[in-house]
Amino acid sequence: MSMYWIIFIGFALLSWLVSSRLKNKFEKYSKIPMPNGMTGKDVAEKMLHDNGIYDVKVISTPGHLTDHYNPANQTVNLSESVYYSNSIAAAAVAAHECGHAVQHATSYAPLKMRSALVPVVSFASNIMTWVLLGGMLLIHQFPQLLLFGIILFASTTLFSFITLPVEINASQRALVWLSRAGITNVSTHGMAEDALRSAAYTYVVAALGSLATLLYYIMIFLGGRSRD
């Protein structure tokens, strides 16, 4: 049990450090304008059109770092600090989200797999906490409940790991296009790459943290079974 808390605190600290680093990188590169003056909206629309995609809309969404691609209604949603900004950070984020749109248009397998898991993960997330809590309380009387909770949690862990290649590939597509289209140059490309790399680290930490927690619940289940 004590080992779990060491791991838990370690991942919590690592997550905080990675999130802080991402925030600092975004703030740093948000102050550096693109030489061509293109806004996040401009970059997104150009990347979509350069990839032959004309049925995806680029819209502004409230919040900070709330940028995402929605395959359901085919929209690239950019936060206001990205949509209207002509910074390097805005260009990198906008291109990354369009990378997901390109994945969708080309039927990228990991994205299709992640999309298929969304209903399962949504269901699991709604009841998982209560099932796991009840399972730990009733482990000796009704161990099957904790096992069910572990299966639910495992689906979210799987989702986290499938998300990794999806996000990394979107960044790779973004960086290749930014360079090829001349959006970034020798002095700005490294900054865009640094910003996207920092964002990728958050997904890695989240996936590893989820795996560590899953193993913890499995240990509780096996320990409870061994005492019966």
CSV table of C-alpha atoms in Angstrom, one decimal:
chain,number,residue,atom,x,y,z
A,1,MET,CA,0.0,0.0,0.0
A,2,SER,CA,2.8,2.4,0.9
A,3,MET,CA,4.5,1.7,-2.4
A,4,TYR,CA,1.3,2.7,-4.2
A,5,TRP,CA,1.2,6.1,-2.4
A,6,ILE,CA,4.8,6.7,-3.4
A,7,ILE,CA,4.0,6.0,-7.0
A,8,PHE,CA,0.7,8.0,-6.8
A,9,ILE,CA,2.5,11.1,-5.3
A,10,GLY,CA,5.3,10.6,-7.9
A,11,PHE,CA,2.9,10.7,-10.8
A,12,ALA,CA,0.9,13.6,-9.3
A,13,LEU,CA,4.1,15.6,-9.0
A,14,LEU,CA,5.2,14.6,-12.5
A,15,SER,CA,1.8,15.5,-13.9
A,16,TRP,CA,2.0,18.9,-12.2
A,17,LEU,CA,5.5,19.5,-13.6
A,18,VAL,CA,4.6,18.6,-17.1
A,19,SER,CA,1.4,20.7,-17.0
A,20,SER,CA,3.4,23.7,-15.7
A,21,ARG,CA,6.0,23.2,-18.4
A,22,LEU,CA,3.3,23.1,-21.1
A,23,LYS,CA,1.7,26.3,-19.7
A,24,ASN,CA,5.1,28.0,-19.6
A,25,LYS,CA,5.9,26.9,-23.1
A,26,PHE,CA,2.6,28.1,-24.5
A,27,GLU,CA,2.9,31.5,-22.8
A,28,LYS,CA,6.5,31.8,-24.1
A,29,TYR,CA,5.6,31.0,-27.7
A,30,SER,CA,2.3,32.9,-27.5
A,31,LYS,CA,4.4,36.1,-27.3
A,32,ILE,CA,6.4,35.4,-30.5
A,33,PRO,CA,4.6,36.3,-33.7
A,34,MET,CA,4.7,34.4,-36.9
A,35,PRO,CA,6.8,36.1,-39.6
A,36,ASN,CA,3.9,35.8,-42.0
A,37,GLY,CA,1.3,37.2,-39.6
A,38,MET,CA,-1.1,34.3,-40.1
A,39,THR,CA,-3.5,33.6,-37.2
A,40,GLY,CA,-4.5,30.2,-35.9
A,41,LYS,CA,-7.6,30.4,-38.0
A,42,ASP,CA,-5.6,31.1,-41.1
A,43,VAL,CA,-3.2,28.3,-40.5
A,44,ALA,CA,-6.0,25.8,-39.8
A,45,GLU,CA,-7.9,26.7,-42.9
A,46,LYS,CA,-4.8,26.6,-45.1
A,47,MET,CA,-3.7,23.2,-43.8
A,48,LEU,CA,-7.2,21.7,-44.3
A,49,HIS,CA,-7.3,23.0,-47.9
A,50,ASP,CA,-3.8,21.9,-48.7
A,51,ASN,CA,-4.9,18.4,-47.7
A,52,GLY,CA,-8.0,18.6,-49.9
A,53,ILE,CA,-10.4,19.0,-46.9
A,54,TYR,CA,-13.2,21.5,-47.5
A,55,ASP,CA,-16.0,20.1,-45.4
A,56,VAL,CA,-14.4,20.9,-42.0
A,57,LYS,CA,-15.2,24.2,-40.4
A,58,VAL,CA,-12.7,26.1,-38.2
A,59,ILE,CA,-14.5,27.7,-35.3
A,60,SER,CA,-13.7,29.6,-32.1
A,61,THR,CA,-14.4,28.0,-28.7
A,62,PRO,CA,-14.3,29.5,-25.2
A,63,GLY,CA,-11.6,28.7,-22.7
A,64,HIS,CA,-7.9,28.3,-22.6
A,65,LEU,CA,-6.2,25.2,-24.2
A,66,THR,CA,-9.6,23.9,-25.1
A,67,ASP,CA,-8.6,23.2,-28.7
A,68,HIS,CA,-9.9,20.0,-30.2
A,69,TYR,CA,-11.1,18.4,-33.4
A,70,ASN,CA,-14.7,17.1,-33.3
A,71,PRO,CA,-15.2,14.3,-35.8
A,72,ALA,CA,-19.0,14.1,-35.1
A,73,ASN,CA,-19.7,17.5,-36.6
A,74,GLN,CA,-16.4,17.9,-38.5
A,75,THR,CA,-15.2,21.0,-36.8
A,76,VAL,CA,-11.7,22.2,-35.7
A,77,ASN,CA,-12.4,24.0,-32.5
A,78,LEU,CA,-9.7,26.6,-31.5
A,79,SER,CA,-9.6,28.5,-28.2
A,80,GLU,CA,-9.8,32.2,-28.6
A,81,SER,CA,-6.1,32.6,-27.7
A,82,VAL,CA,-5.3,30.4,-30.7
A,83,TYR,CA,-8.1,31.3,-33.2
A,84,TYR,CA,-7.3,35.1,-33.2
A,85,SER,CA,-3.5,34.9,-32.4
A,86,ASN,CA,-0.7,35.1,-34.9
A,87,SER,CA,1.8,33.5,-32.6
A,88,ILE,CA,4.0,30.5,-33.0
A,89,ALA,CA,2.1,28.7,-30.3
A,90,ALA,CA,-1.2,29.4,-32.1
A,91,ALA,CA,0.1,28.1,-35.4
A,92,ALA,CA,1.4,24.9,-33.8
A,93,VAL,CA,-1.8,24.1,-32.0
A,94,ALA,CA,-4.0,24.9,-35.0
A,95,ALA,CA,-1.9,22.7,-37.2
A,96,HIS,CA,-2.0,19.9,-34.6
A,97,GLU,CA,-5.8,19.9,-34.4
A,98,CYS,CA,-6.0,19.9,-38.2
A,99,GLY,CA,-3.7,16.9,-38.1
A,100,HIS,CA,-6.6,15.1,-36.5
A,101,ALA,CA,-8.9,16.2,-39.3
A,102,VAL,CA,-6.4,14.8,-41.8
A,103,GLN,CA,-6.4,11.5,-39.8
A,104,HIS,CA,-10.1,11.4,-40.0
A,105,ALA,CA,-10.1,12.0,-43.7
A,106,THR,CA,-7.6,9.3,-44.3
A,107,SER,CA,-9.2,6.8,-41.9
A,108,TYR,CA,-6.2,6.6,-39.6
A,109,ALA,CA,-6.6,3.3,-37.8
A,110,PRO,CA,-5.7,4.4,-34.2
A,111,LEU,CA,-8.1,7.4,-34.5
A,112,LYS,CA,-10.9,5.0,-35.7
A,113,MET,CA,-10.1,2.7,-32.7
A,114,ARG,CA,-10.2,5.6,-30.2
A,115,SER,CA,-13.5,6.9,-31.7
A,116,ALA,CA,-15.0,3.4,-31.3
A,117,LEU,CA,-14.0,3.3,-27.7
A,118,VAL,CA,-15.6,6.7,-26.8
A,119,PRO,CA,-19.1,5.3,-25.9
A,120,VAL,CA,-17.5,2.6,-23.8
A,121,VAL,CA,-15.2,5.0,-22.0
A,122,SER,CA,-18.0,7.5,-21.4
A,123,PHE,CA,-20.2,4.7,-19.8
A,124,ALA,CA,-17.2,3.5,-17.8
A,125,SER,CA,-16.3,7.0,-16.5
A,126,ASN,CA,-19.9,7.6,-15.3
A,127,ILE,CA,-20.0,4.6,-12.9
A,128,MET,CA,-16.4,3.5,-12.5
A,129,THR,CA,-15.6,5.4,-9.3
A,130,TRP,CA,-18.7,4.0,-7.4
A,131,VAL,CA,-18.2,0.4,-8.7
A,132,LEU,CA,-14.5,0.5,-7.6
A,133,LEU,CA,-15.4,1.9,-4.2
A,134,GLY,CA,-18.1,-0.6,-3.6
A,135,GLY,CA,-15.9,-3.4,-4.9
A,136,MET,CA,-13.1,-2.5,-2.4
A,137,LEU,CA,-15.6,-2.3,0.5
A,138,LEU,CA,-17.2,-5.7,-0.5
A,139,ILE,CA,-14.1,-7.4,-1.7
A,140,HIS,CA,-14.6,-10.4,0.6
A,141,GLN,CA,-18.3,-10.7,0.2
A,142,PHE,CA,-18.7,-9.8,-3.5
A,143,PRO,CA,-15.2,-9.8,-5.3
A,144,GLN,CA,-16.9,-9.8,-8.7
A,145,LEU,CA,-17.9,-6.2,-8.2
A,146,LEU,CA,-14.3,-5.0,-7.9
A,147,LEU,CA,-13.4,-7.2,-10.9
A,148,PHE,CA,-16.1,-5.4,-12.9
A,149,GLY,CA,-14.7,-2.1,-11.8
A,150,ILE,CA,-11.2,-3.1,-12.9
A,151,ILE,CA,-12.5,-4.0,-16.3
A,152,LEU,CA,-14.2,-0.6,-16.5
A,153,PHE,CA,-11.0,1.1,-15.5
A,154,ALA,CA,-9.0,-1.0,-17.9
A,155,SER,CA,-11.1,0.4,-20.8
A,156,THR,CA,-10.1,4.0,-19.8
A,157,THR,CA,-6.4,2.9,-19.5
A,158,LEU,CA,-6.6,1.4,-23.0
A,159,PHE,CA,-8.1,4.6,-24.3
A,160,SER,CA,-5.2,6.6,-22.8
A,161,PHE,CA,-2.6,4.4,-24.6
A,162,ILE,CA,-4.5,4.5,-27.9
A,163,THR,CA,-4.6,8.3,-27.6
A,164,LEU,CA,-0.8,8.4,-27.6
A,165,PRO,CA,-0.1,7.4,-31.2
A,166,VAL,CA,-3.1,9.6,-32.3
A,167,GLU,CA,-1.7,12.7,-30.6
A,168,ILE,CA,1.9,12.1,-31.6
A,169,ASN,CA,0.9,11.4,-35.3
A,170,ALA,CA,-1.2,14.6,-35.4
A,171,SER,CA,1.8,16.6,-34.2
A,172,GLN,CA,4.1,14.9,-36.8
A,173,ARG,CA,1.6,15.7,-39.6
A,174,ALA,CA,1.4,19.3,-38.3
A,175,LEU,CA,5.2,19.8,-38.2
A,176,VAL,CA,5.8,18.3,-41.7
A,177,TRP,CA,3.1,20.5,-43.2
A,178,LEU,CA,4.2,23.6,-41.3
A,179,SER,CA,7.7,23.2,-42.8
A,180,ARG,CA,6.6,22.1,-46.3
A,181,ALA,CA,4.0,24.9,-46.6
A,182,GLY,CA,6.5,27.5,-45.5
A,183,ILE,CA,4.5,28.5,-42.5
A,184,THR,CA,7.5,28.0,-40.2
A,185,ASN,CA,11.1,28.8,-41.1
A,186,VAL,CA,14.5,27.8,-39.7
A,187,SER,CA,14.1,30.2,-36.7
A,188,THR,CA,10.5,29.3,-35.8
A,189,HIS,CA,10.1,25.6,-36.7
A,190,GLY,CA,12.1,24.4,-33.6
A,191,MET,CA,9.8,26.5,-31.4
A,192,ALA,CA,6.7,24.9,-32.9
A,193,GLU,CA,8.2,21.5,-32.4
A,194,ASP,CA,9.1,22.3,-28.8
A,195,ALA,CA,5.5,23.4,-28.0
A,196,LEU,CA,3.9,20.3,-29.5
A,197,ARG,CA,6.5,18.0,-27.8
A,198,SER,CA,5.5,19.6,-24.4
A,199,ALA,CA,1.9,18.9,-25.1
A,200,ALA,CA,2.6,15.3,-26.0
A,201,TYR,CA,4.3,14.7,-22.6
A,202,THR,CA,1.0,15.3,-20.9
A,203,TYR,CA,-0.6,12.4,-22.7
A,204,VAL,CA,2.4,10.1,-21.8
A,205,VAL,CA,2.2,10.9,-18.1
A,206,ALA,CA,-1.6,10.5,-18.1
A,207,ALA,CA,-1.3,7.0,-19.7
A,208,LEU,CA,1.4,5.9,-17.4
A,209,GLY,CA,-0.5,7.2,-14.4
A,210,SER,CA,-3.7,5.4,-15.5
A,211,LEU,CA,-1.7,2.1,-15.9
A,212,ALA,CA,-0.2,2.5,-12.4
A,213,THR,CA,-3.6,3.0,-10.9
A,214,LEU,CA,-5.0,0.0,-12.8
A,215,LEU,CA,-2.2,-2.2,-11.4
A,216,TYR,CA,-3.0,-0.9,-7.9
A,217,TYR,CA,-6.6,-2.1,-8.2
A,218,ILE,CA,-5.5,-5.4,-9.6
A,219,MET,CA,-3.2,-5.8,-6.6
A,220,ILE,CA,-6.1,-5.1,-4.2
A,221,PHE,CA,-8.2,-7.6,-6.0
A,222,LEU,CA,-5.6,-10.4,-5.9
A,223,GLY,CA,-4.7,-9.6,-2.3
A,224,GLY,CA,-8.4,-9.8,-1.3
A,225,ARG,CA,-8.8,-13.1,-3.1
A,226,SER,CA,-5.7,-14.6,-1.5
A,227,ARG,CA,-7.1,-14.0,2.0
A,228,ASP,CA,-10.3,-15.7,1.3
